[in-house]
Coordinates of C-alpha atoms and ligand atoms in Angstrom, one line a residue:
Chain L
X341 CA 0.0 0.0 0.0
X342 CA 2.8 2.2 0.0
X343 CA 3.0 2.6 -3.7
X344 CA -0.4 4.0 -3.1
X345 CA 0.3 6.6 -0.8
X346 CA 3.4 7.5 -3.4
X347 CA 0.9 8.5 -6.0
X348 CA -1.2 10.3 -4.1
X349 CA 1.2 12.7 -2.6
X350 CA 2.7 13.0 -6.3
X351 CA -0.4 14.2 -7.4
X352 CA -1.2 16.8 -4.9
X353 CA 2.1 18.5 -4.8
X354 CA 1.4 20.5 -8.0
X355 CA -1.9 21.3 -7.0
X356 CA -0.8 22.2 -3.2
X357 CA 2.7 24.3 -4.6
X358 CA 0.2 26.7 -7.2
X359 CA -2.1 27.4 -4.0
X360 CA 0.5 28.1 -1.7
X361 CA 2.2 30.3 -4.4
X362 CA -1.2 31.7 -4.7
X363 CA -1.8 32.4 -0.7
X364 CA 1.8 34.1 -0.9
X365 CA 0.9 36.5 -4.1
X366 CA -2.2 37.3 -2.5
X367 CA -0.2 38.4 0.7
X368 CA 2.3 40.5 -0.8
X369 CA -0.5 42.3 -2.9
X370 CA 0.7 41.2 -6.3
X371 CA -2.5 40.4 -7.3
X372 CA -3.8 44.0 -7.1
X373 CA -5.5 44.9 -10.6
X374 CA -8.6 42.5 -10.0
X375 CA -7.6 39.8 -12.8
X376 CA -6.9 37.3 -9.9
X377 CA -9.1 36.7 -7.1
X378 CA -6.9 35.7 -4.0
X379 CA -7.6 32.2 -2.5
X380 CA -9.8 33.8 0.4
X381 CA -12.0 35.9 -2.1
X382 CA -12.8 32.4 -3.5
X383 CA -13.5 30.6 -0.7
X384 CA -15.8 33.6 0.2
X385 CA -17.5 33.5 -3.0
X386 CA -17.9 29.4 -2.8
X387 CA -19.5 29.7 0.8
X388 CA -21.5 32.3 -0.3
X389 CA -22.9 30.6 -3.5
X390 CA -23.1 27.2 -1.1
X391 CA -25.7 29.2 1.2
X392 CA -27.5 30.5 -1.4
X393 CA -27.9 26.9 -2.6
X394 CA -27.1 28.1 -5.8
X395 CA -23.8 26.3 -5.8
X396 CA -26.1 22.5 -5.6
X397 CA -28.5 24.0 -7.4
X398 CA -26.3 24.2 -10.7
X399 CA -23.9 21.5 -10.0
X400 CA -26.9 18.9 -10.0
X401 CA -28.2 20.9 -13.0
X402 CA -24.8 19.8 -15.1
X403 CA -24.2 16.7 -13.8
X404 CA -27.9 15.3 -14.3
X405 CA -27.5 16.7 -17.8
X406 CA -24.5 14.8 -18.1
X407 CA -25.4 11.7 -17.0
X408 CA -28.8 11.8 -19.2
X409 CA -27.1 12.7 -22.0
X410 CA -24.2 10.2 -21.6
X411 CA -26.3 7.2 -21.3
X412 CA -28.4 7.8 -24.3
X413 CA -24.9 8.3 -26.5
X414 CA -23.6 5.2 -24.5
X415 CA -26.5 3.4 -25.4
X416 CA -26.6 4.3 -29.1
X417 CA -23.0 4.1 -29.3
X418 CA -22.0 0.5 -28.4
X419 CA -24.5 -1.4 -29.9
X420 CA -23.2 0.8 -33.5
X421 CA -20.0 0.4 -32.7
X422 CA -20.4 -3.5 -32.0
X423 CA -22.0 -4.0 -35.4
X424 CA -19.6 -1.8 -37.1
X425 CA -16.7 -3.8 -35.6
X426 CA -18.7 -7.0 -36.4
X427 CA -20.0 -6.4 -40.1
X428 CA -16.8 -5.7 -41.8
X429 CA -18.3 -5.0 -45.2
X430 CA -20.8 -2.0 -43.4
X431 CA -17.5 0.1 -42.4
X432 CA -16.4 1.4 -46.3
X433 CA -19.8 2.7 -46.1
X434 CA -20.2 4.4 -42.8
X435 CA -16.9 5.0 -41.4
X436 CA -15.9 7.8 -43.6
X437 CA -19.2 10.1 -42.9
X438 CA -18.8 9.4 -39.5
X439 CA -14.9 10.3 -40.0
X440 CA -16.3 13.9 -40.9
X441 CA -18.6 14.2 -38.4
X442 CA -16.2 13.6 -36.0
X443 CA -14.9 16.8 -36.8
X444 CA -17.2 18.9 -36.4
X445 CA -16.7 20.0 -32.5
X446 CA -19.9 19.6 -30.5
X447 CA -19.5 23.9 -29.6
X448 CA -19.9 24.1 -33.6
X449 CA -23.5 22.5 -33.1
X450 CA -24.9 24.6 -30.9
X451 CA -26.4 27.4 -32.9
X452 CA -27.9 24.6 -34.9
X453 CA -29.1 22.4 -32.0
X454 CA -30.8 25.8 -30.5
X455 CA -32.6 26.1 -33.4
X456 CA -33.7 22.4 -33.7
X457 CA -34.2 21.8 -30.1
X458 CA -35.0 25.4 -28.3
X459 CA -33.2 27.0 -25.6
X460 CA -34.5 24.3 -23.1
X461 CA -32.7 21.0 -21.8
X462 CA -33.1 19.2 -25.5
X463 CA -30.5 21.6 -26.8
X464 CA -28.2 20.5 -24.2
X465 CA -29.2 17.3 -24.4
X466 CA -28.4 17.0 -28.0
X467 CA -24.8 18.3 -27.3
X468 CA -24.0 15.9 -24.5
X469 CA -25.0 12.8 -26.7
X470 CA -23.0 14.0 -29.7
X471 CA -19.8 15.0 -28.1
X472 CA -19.8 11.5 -26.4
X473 CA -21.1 9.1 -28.9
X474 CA -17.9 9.2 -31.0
X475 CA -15.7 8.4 -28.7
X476 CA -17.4 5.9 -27.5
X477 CA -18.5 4.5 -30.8
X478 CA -15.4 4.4 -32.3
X479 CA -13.8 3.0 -29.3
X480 CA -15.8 0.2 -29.4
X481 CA -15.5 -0.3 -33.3
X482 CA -11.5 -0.9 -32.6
X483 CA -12.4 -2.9 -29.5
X484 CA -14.7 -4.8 -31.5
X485 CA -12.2 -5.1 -34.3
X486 CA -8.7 -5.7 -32.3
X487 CA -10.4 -9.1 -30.6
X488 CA -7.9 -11.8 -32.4
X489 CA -8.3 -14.0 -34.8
X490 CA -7.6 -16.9 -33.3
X491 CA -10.5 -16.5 -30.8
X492 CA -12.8 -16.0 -33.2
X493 CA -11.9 -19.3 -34.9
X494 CA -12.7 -20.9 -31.7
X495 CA -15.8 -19.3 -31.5
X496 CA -16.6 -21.1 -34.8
X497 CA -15.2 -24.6 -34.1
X498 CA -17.5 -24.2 -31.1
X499 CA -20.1 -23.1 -33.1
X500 CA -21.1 -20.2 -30.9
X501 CA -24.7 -18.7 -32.1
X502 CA -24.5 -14.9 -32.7
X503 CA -25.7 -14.5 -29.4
X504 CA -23.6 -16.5 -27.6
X505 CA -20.3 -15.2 -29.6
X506 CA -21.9 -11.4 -28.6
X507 CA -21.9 -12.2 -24.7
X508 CA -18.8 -15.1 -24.2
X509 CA -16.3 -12.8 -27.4
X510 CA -17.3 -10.0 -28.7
X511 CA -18.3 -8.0 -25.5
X512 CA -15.6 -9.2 -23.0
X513 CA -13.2 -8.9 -25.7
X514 CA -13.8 -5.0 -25.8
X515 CA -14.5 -4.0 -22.7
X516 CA -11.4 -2.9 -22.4
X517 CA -11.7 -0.5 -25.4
X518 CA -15.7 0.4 -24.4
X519 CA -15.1 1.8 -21.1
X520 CA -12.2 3.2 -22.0
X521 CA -14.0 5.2 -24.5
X522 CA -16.9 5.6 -22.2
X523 CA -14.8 7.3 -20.5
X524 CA -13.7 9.1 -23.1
X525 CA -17.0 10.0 -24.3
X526 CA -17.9 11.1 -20.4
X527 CA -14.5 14.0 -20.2
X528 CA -15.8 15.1 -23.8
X529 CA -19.6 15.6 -22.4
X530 CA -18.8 16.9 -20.0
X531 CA -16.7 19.4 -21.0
X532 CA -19.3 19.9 -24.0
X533 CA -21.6 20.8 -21.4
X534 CA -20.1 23.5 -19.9
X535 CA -19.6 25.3 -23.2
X536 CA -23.5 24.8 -23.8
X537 CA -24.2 26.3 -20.9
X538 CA -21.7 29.1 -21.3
X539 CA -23.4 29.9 -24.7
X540 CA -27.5 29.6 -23.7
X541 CA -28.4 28.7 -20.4
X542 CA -30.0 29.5 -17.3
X543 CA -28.5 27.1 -14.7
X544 CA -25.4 25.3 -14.9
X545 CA -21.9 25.8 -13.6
X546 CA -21.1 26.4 -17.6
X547 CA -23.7 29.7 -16.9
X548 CA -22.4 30.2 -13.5
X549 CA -19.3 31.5 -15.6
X550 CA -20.5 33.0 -17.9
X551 CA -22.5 35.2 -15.7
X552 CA -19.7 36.0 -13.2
X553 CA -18.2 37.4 -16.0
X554 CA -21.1 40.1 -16.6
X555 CA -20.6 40.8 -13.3
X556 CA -17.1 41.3 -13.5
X557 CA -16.8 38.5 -10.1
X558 CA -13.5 36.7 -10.8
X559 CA -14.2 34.7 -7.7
X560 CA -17.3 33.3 -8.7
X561 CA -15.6 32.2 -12.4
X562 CA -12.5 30.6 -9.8
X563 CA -15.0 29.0 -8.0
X564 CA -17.2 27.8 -11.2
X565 CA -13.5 26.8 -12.7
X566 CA -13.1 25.0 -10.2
X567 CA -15.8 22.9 -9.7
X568 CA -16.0 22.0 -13.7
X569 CA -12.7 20.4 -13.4
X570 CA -13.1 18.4 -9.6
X571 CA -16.5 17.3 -11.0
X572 CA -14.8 16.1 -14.1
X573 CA -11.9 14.2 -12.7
X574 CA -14.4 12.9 -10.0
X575 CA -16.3 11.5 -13.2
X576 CA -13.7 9.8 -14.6
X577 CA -12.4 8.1 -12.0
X578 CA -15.6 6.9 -10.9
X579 CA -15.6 5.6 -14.2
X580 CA -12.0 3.7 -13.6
X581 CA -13.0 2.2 -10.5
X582 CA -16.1 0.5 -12.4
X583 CA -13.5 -0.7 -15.4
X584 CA -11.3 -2.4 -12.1
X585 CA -14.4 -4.0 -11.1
X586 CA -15.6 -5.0 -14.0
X587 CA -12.7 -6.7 -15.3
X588 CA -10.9 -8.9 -13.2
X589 CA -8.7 -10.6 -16.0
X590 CA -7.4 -7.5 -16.8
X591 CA -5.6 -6.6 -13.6
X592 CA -3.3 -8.9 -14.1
X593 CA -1.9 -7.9 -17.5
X594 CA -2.8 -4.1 -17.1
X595 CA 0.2 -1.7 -16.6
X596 CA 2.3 -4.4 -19.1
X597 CA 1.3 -2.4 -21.8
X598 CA -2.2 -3.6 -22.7
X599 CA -3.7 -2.0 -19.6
X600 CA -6.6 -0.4 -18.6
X601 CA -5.3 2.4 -16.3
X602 CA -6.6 5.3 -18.4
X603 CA -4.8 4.3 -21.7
X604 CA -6.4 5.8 -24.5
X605 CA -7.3 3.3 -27.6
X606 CA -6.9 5.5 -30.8
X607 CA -9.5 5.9 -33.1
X608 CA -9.0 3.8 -36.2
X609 CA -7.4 4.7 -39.2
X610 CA -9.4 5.2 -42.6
X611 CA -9.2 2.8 -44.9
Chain C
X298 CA -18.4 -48.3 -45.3
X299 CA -17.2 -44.9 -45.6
X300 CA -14.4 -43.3 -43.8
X301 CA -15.3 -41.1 -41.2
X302 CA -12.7 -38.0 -42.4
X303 CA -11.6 -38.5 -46.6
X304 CA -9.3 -36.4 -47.6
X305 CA -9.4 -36.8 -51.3
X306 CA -7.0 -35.2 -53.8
X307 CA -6.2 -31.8 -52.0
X308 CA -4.4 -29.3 -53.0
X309 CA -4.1 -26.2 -50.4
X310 CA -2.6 -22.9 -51.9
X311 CA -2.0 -19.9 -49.9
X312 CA -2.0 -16.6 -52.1
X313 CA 0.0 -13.7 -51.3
X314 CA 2.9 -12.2 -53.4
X315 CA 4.4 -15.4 -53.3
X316 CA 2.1 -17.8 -53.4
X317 CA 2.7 -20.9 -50.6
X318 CA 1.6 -24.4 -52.0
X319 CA 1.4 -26.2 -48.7
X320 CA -0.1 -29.8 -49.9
X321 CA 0.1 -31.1 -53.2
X322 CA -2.5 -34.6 -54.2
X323 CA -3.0 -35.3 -50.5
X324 CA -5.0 -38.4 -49.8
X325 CA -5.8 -39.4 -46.1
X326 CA -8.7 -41.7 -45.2
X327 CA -9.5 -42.2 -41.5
X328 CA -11.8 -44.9 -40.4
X329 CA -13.7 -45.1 -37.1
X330 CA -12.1 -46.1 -34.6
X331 CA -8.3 -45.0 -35.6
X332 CA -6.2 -43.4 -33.9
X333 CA -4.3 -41.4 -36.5
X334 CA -1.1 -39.8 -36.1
X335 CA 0.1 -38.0 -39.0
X336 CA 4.0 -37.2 -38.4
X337 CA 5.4 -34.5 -40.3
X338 CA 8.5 -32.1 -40.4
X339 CA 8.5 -28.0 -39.0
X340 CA 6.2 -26.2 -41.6
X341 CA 5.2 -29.4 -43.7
X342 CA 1.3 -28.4 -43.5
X343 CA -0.1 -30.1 -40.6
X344 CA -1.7 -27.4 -39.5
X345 CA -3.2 -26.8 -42.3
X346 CA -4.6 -30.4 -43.1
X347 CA -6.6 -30.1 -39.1
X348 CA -7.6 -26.7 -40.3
X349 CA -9.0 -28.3 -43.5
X350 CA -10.5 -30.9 -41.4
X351 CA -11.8 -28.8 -38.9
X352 CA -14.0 -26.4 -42.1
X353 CA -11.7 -23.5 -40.9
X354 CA -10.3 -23.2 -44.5
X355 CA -11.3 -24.9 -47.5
X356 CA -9.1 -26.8 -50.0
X357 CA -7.7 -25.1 -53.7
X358 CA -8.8 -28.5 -54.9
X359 CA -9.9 -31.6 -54.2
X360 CA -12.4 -32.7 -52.0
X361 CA -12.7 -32.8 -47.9
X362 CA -15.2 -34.8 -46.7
X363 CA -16.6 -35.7 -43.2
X364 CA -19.3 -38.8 -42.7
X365 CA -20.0 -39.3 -46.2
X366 CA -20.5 -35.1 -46.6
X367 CA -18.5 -32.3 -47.5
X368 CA -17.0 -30.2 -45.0
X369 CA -18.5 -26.5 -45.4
X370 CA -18.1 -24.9 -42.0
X371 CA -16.9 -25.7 -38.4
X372 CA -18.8 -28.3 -36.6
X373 CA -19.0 -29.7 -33.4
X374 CA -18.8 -33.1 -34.3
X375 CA -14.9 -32.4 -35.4
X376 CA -13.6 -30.7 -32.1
X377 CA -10.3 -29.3 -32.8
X378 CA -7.3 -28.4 -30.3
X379 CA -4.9 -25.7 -31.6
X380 CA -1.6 -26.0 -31.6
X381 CA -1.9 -23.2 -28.8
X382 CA -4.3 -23.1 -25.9
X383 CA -6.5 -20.4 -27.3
X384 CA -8.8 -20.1 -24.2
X385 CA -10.7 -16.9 -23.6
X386 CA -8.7 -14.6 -21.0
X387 CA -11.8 -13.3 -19.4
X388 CA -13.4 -16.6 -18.9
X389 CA -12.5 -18.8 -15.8
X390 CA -11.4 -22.2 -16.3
X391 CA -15.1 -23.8 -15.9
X392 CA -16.4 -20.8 -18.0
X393 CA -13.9 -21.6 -20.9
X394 CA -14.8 -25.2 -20.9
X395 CA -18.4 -25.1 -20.6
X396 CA -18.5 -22.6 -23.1
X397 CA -18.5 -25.8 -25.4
X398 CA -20.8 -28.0 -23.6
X399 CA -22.9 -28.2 -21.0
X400 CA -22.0 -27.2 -17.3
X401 CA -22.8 -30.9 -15.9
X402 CA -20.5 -32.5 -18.6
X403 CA -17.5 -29.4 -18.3
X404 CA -17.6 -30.1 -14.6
X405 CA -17.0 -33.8 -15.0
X406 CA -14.5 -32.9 -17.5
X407 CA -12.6 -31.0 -15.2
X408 CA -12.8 -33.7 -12.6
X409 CA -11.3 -36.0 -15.1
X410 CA -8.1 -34.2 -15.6
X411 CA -7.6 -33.2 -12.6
X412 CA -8.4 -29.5 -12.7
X413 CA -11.2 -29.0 -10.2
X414 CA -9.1 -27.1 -8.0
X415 CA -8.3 -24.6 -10.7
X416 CA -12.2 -24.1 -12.0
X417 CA -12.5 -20.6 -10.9
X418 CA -8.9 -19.6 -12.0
X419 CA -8.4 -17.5 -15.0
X420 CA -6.4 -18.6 -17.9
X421 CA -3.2 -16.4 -17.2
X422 CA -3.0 -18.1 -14.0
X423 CA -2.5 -21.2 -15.1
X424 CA 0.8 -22.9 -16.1
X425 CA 1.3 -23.9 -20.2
X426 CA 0.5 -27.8 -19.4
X427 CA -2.5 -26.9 -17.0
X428 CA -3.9 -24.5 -19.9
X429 CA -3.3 -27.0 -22.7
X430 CA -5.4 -30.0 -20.4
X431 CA -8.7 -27.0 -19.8
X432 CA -8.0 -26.9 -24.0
X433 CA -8.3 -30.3 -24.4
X434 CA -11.5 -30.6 -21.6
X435 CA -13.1 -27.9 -24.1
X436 CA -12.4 -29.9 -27.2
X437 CA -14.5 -33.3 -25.5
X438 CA -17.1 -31.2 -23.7
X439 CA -18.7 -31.3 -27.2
X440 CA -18.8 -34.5 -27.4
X441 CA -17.1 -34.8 -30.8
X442 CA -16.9 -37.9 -33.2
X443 CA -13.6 -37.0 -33.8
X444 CA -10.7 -35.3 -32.1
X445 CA -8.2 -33.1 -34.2
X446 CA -5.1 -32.6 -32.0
X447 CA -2.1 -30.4 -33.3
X448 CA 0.7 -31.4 -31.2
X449 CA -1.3 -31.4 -28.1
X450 CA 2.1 -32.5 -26.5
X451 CA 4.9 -30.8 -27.8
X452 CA 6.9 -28.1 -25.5
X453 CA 5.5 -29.9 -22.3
X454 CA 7.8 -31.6 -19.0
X455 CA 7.5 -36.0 -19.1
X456 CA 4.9 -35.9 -15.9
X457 CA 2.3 -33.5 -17.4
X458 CA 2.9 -35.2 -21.1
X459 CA 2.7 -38.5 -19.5
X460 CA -0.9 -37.5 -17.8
X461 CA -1.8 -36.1 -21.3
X462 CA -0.9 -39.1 -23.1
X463 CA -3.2 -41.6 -21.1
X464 CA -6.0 -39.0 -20.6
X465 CA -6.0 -39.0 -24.8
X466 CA -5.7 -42.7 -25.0
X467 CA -8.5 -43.1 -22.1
X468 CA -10.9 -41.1 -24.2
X469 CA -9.7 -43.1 -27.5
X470 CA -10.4 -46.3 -25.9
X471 CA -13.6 -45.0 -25.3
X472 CA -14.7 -44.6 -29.1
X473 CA -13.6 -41.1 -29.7
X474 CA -11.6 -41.3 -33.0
X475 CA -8.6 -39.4 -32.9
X476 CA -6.0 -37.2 -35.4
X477 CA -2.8 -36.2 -34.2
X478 CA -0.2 -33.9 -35.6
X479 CA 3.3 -34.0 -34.8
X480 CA 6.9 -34.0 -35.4
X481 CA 8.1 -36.1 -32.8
X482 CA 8.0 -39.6 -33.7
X483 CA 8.1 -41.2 -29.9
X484 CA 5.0 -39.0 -29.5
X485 CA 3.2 -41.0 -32.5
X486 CA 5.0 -44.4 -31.2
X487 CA 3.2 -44.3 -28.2
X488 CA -0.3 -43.6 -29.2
X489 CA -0.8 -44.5 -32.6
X490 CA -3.1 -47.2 -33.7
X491 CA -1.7 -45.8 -37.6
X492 CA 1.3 -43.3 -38.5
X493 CA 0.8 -41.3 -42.0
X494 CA 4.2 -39.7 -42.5
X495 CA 4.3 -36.7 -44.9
X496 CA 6.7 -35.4 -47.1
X497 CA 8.4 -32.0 -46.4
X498 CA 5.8 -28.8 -47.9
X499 CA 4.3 -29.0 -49.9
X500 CA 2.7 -32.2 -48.1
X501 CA 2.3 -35.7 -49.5
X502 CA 2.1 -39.4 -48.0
X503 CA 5.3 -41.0 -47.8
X504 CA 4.5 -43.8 -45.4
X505 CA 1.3 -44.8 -44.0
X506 CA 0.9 -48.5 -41.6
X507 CA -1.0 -49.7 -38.9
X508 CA 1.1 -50.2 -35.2
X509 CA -0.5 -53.1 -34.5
X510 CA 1.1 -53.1 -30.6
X511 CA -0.6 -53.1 -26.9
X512 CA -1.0 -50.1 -24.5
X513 CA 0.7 -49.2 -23.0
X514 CA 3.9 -48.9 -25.5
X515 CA 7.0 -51.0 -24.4
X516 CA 9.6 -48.8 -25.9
X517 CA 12.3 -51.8 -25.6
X518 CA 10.1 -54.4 -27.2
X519 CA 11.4 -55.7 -30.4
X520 CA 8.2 -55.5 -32.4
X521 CA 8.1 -51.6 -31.5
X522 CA 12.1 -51.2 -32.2
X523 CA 11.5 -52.9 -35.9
X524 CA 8.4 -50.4 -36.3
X525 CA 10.5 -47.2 -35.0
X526 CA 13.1 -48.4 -37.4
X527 CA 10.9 -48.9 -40.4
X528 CA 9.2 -45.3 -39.7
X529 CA 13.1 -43.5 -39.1
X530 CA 13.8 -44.7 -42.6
X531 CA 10.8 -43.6 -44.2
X532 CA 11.6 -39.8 -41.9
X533 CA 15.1 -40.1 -44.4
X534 CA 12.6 -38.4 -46.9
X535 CA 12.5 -35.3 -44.4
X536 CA 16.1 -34.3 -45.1
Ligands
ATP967 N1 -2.8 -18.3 -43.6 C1 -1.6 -18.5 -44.3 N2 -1.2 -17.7 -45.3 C2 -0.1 -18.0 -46.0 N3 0.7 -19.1 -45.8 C3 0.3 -19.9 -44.8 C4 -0.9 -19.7 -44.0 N4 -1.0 -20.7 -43.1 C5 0.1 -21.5 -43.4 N5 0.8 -21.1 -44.4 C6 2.1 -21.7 -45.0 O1 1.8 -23.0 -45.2 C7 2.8 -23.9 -44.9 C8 2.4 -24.9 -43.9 O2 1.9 -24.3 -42.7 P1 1.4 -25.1 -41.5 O3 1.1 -24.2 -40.4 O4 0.3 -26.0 -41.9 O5 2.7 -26.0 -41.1 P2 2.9 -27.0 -39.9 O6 3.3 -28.3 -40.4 O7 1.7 -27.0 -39.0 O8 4.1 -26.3 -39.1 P3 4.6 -26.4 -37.6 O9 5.2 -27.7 -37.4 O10 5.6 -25.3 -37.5 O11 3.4 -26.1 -36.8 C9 3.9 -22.9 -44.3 O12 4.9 -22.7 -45.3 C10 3.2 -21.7 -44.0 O13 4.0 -20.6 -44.2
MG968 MG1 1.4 -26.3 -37.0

């Protein structure tokens, strides 16, 4: 367990030097100017939105927006992706549109979807599910895809029926890939989000930004900073621990290359 | 009465820039009942030939046929063992095996070899011999008329080849025909009821006789001496 309390002190000593750098600029006034809020303006500003309940009030707005979003696009997006990694001769047909799509940021949408959808929760909706469907889909397209030869020829000798080769190959064999790209596809939602509430919304942490900024309240845009990226990483690793649970075979040959630990599968090439 | 597995006239070319001709006019018959062991050198096509047997690949010409039909896909009743393990990592030993069969029968599989203890273990805990036996469990959980085995032995210690060697001839003595590939001629010498030896790639039949001897093998008997000699000089075509 010592290994463990290694990592963790690695990762806070960024984090712990920038605030302590932070207290000391405050201190000596070089943040005069108003650009900068100093650490005690912020904490002011995040007890003060807390009270309000404003601060729960848009952090359960995002995240349930999230999470509805998200599992729509995860449900659209691995059954595609398992028949696009399946039925070889459907990829020269779809892959390249969907190549292009990918492109097109989920921010570039958003006029359109407000158009389609209203200034309501659809619009953010829409967002949500696009920006994580491609990652997810096309994670589980190479999942789908990488799962070896060799097993699949066992699969036949066995004479697996589709449904069978689905639950006991195809899916075990790219889990790894899926919630990898799930988790992918939950970062880019998420972060999706907050630009969809930035641009029309009412509630959100996204639109607790944006209108701090009207206001000219650094603090509140720290504190709204802030929260985006805890909730975020919070997110993810949530996400992790469900991928360690979910597959025990894979502890074992994780870290040896193939692992799970937050190694992003690439998105296939075009060909 | 038919063969069970004909192999009639085939050719097997594998296209690619240069194209790979790995049999030429190959004729193999087995009957019910045999225990076949077709010996072969490194890269002679044996593979290929359980592959072709198995309806894995299909011939350039000729014919493969299986109980009177032609082979035109996998089928249970042909269970094939690879020449590697080939179990599914994220299965656990029972999983993997009755992934082939049913759970009453895998069990009683496992039992049989001896790998009870290991039935909730995954595959990359399990040492190469154990992994090749839950291979072999999978391959009978079907139930199979025959049994294709590519060098089910090769690569392993004397004990755990030993325990694989009467676990095969156990089930062959049973009524499960068998197949064998190897290189290794004591492997055939000890459980062949017939040796086929092929000629280096692309393969042909150089030799093929019955080893009419009792189990277990005596390897300082005359009669299997004679044999071992008449097959070595037949394996002079390898070189
Ligand atoms: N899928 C393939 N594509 C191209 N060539 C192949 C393919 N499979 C086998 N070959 C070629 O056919 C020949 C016979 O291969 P095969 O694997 O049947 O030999 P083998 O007798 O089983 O060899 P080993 O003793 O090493 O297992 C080899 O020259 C090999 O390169
Ligand atoms: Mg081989």
């Amino acid at each position: 367990m010592k290994r463990r309390w290694v990592s963790i002190i690695q990762a806070l000593t960024i984090p712990v030097a920038v605030l302590l750098l932070w207290l000391v600029a405050a201190q000596r006034d070089w943040l005069a100017g108003g650009l900068l809020p100093s650490p005690s303006e912020v904490w002011a500003a995040l007890t003060h939105l807390a009270r309000r309940g404003l601060l729960v009030r848009h952090l359960q707005t995002s995240v349930l927006r999230v999470l509805f979003g998200f599992s729509w696009a995860a449900a659209m997006a691995v059954p595609a992706g398992v028949v696009l990694g399946w039925v070889r001769p459907l990829r020269p047909w779809l892959l390249p549109s969907l190549h292009f799509l990918r492109q097109i940021p989920p921010v570039a949408w958003i006029p359109m979807f407000l158009l389609w959808f209203g200034i309501g929760e659809a619009s953010k909706h829409a967002v949500i599910v696009y920006a994580a469907f491609f990652p997810i889909f096309l994670n589980t397209v190479v999942g789908v895809e990488q799962i070896p030869r060799s097993l699949w020829e066992v699969s036949r000798v066995l004479e697996f029926s589709p449904g069978k080769t689905l639950i006991k190959l195809v899916l075990p064999g790219s889990a790894v890939a899926i919630l990898s790209g799930l988790r992918l596809g939950l970062g880019m939602s998420w972060r999706a989000l907050v630009a969809a509430e930035m641009l029309a919304a009412t509630s959100g942490l996204g639109y607790l930004v944006m209108s701090a900024r009207s206001l000219v309240r650094t603090d509140e845009m720290v504190v709204g900073m802030i929260l985006i990226g805890v909730v975020g990483l919070m997110m993810e690793q949530l996400l992790a621990l469900v991928e360690r649970a979910l597959l025990p075979w894979n502890r074992a040959t994780a870290g040896r290359g193939g692992g799970s630990d937050g190694s992003i599968v690439g998105y296939p090439k075009r060909s | 009465m038919d063969p069970l597995l004909d192999i009639r006239n085939v050719h097997k070319v594998f296209p690619g820039r240069t194209p790979v001709t790995a049999i030429e006019h190959l004729n193999i018959s087995v009957e019910k009942g045999d225990f076949a062991v077709i010996l072969g050198p490194s890269g002679c096509g044996k593979t290929t030939i359980l592959r072709l047997a198995a309806g894995l690949d299909f011939p350039t010409g000729g014919q493969v046929v299986f109980n009177g039909r032609p082979v035109q896909a996998p089928g249970r009743q042909r269970a094939l063992m690879f020449q590697e393990p080939r179990l599914f990592p994220w299965l656990t030993v029972e999983q993997n095996v009755a992934a082939a069969g049913p759970k009453e029968l895998a069990r009683r599989s496992l039992g049989s070899m001896g790998l009870t203890e290991f039935a909730a273990s995954y595959p990359h805990e399990l040492s190469g011999g154990m992994a090749r036996r839950v291979a072999l469990a999978r391959a009978l959980v079907g139930q199979p008329d025959i049994l294709l085995l590519d060098e089910p032995l090769s690569n392993l210690d004397l004990p755990v080849r030993r325990g694989l060697q009467s676990e095969l001839l156990r089930m062959w003595q049973q009524g499960l025909s068998c197949v064998l590939v190897t290189h290794e001629l004591e492997e055939a010498l000890v459980l062949a009821s017939r040796i086929l030896i092929l000629s280096p790639r692309p393969a042909r039949v150089l030799w093929d006789g019955q080893i009419p001897l009792p189990y277990p093998r005596d390897r300082r008997s005359d009669r299997y001496l004679a044999i071992k000699q008449e097959i070595q000089q037949a394996m002079e075509g390898w070189s």
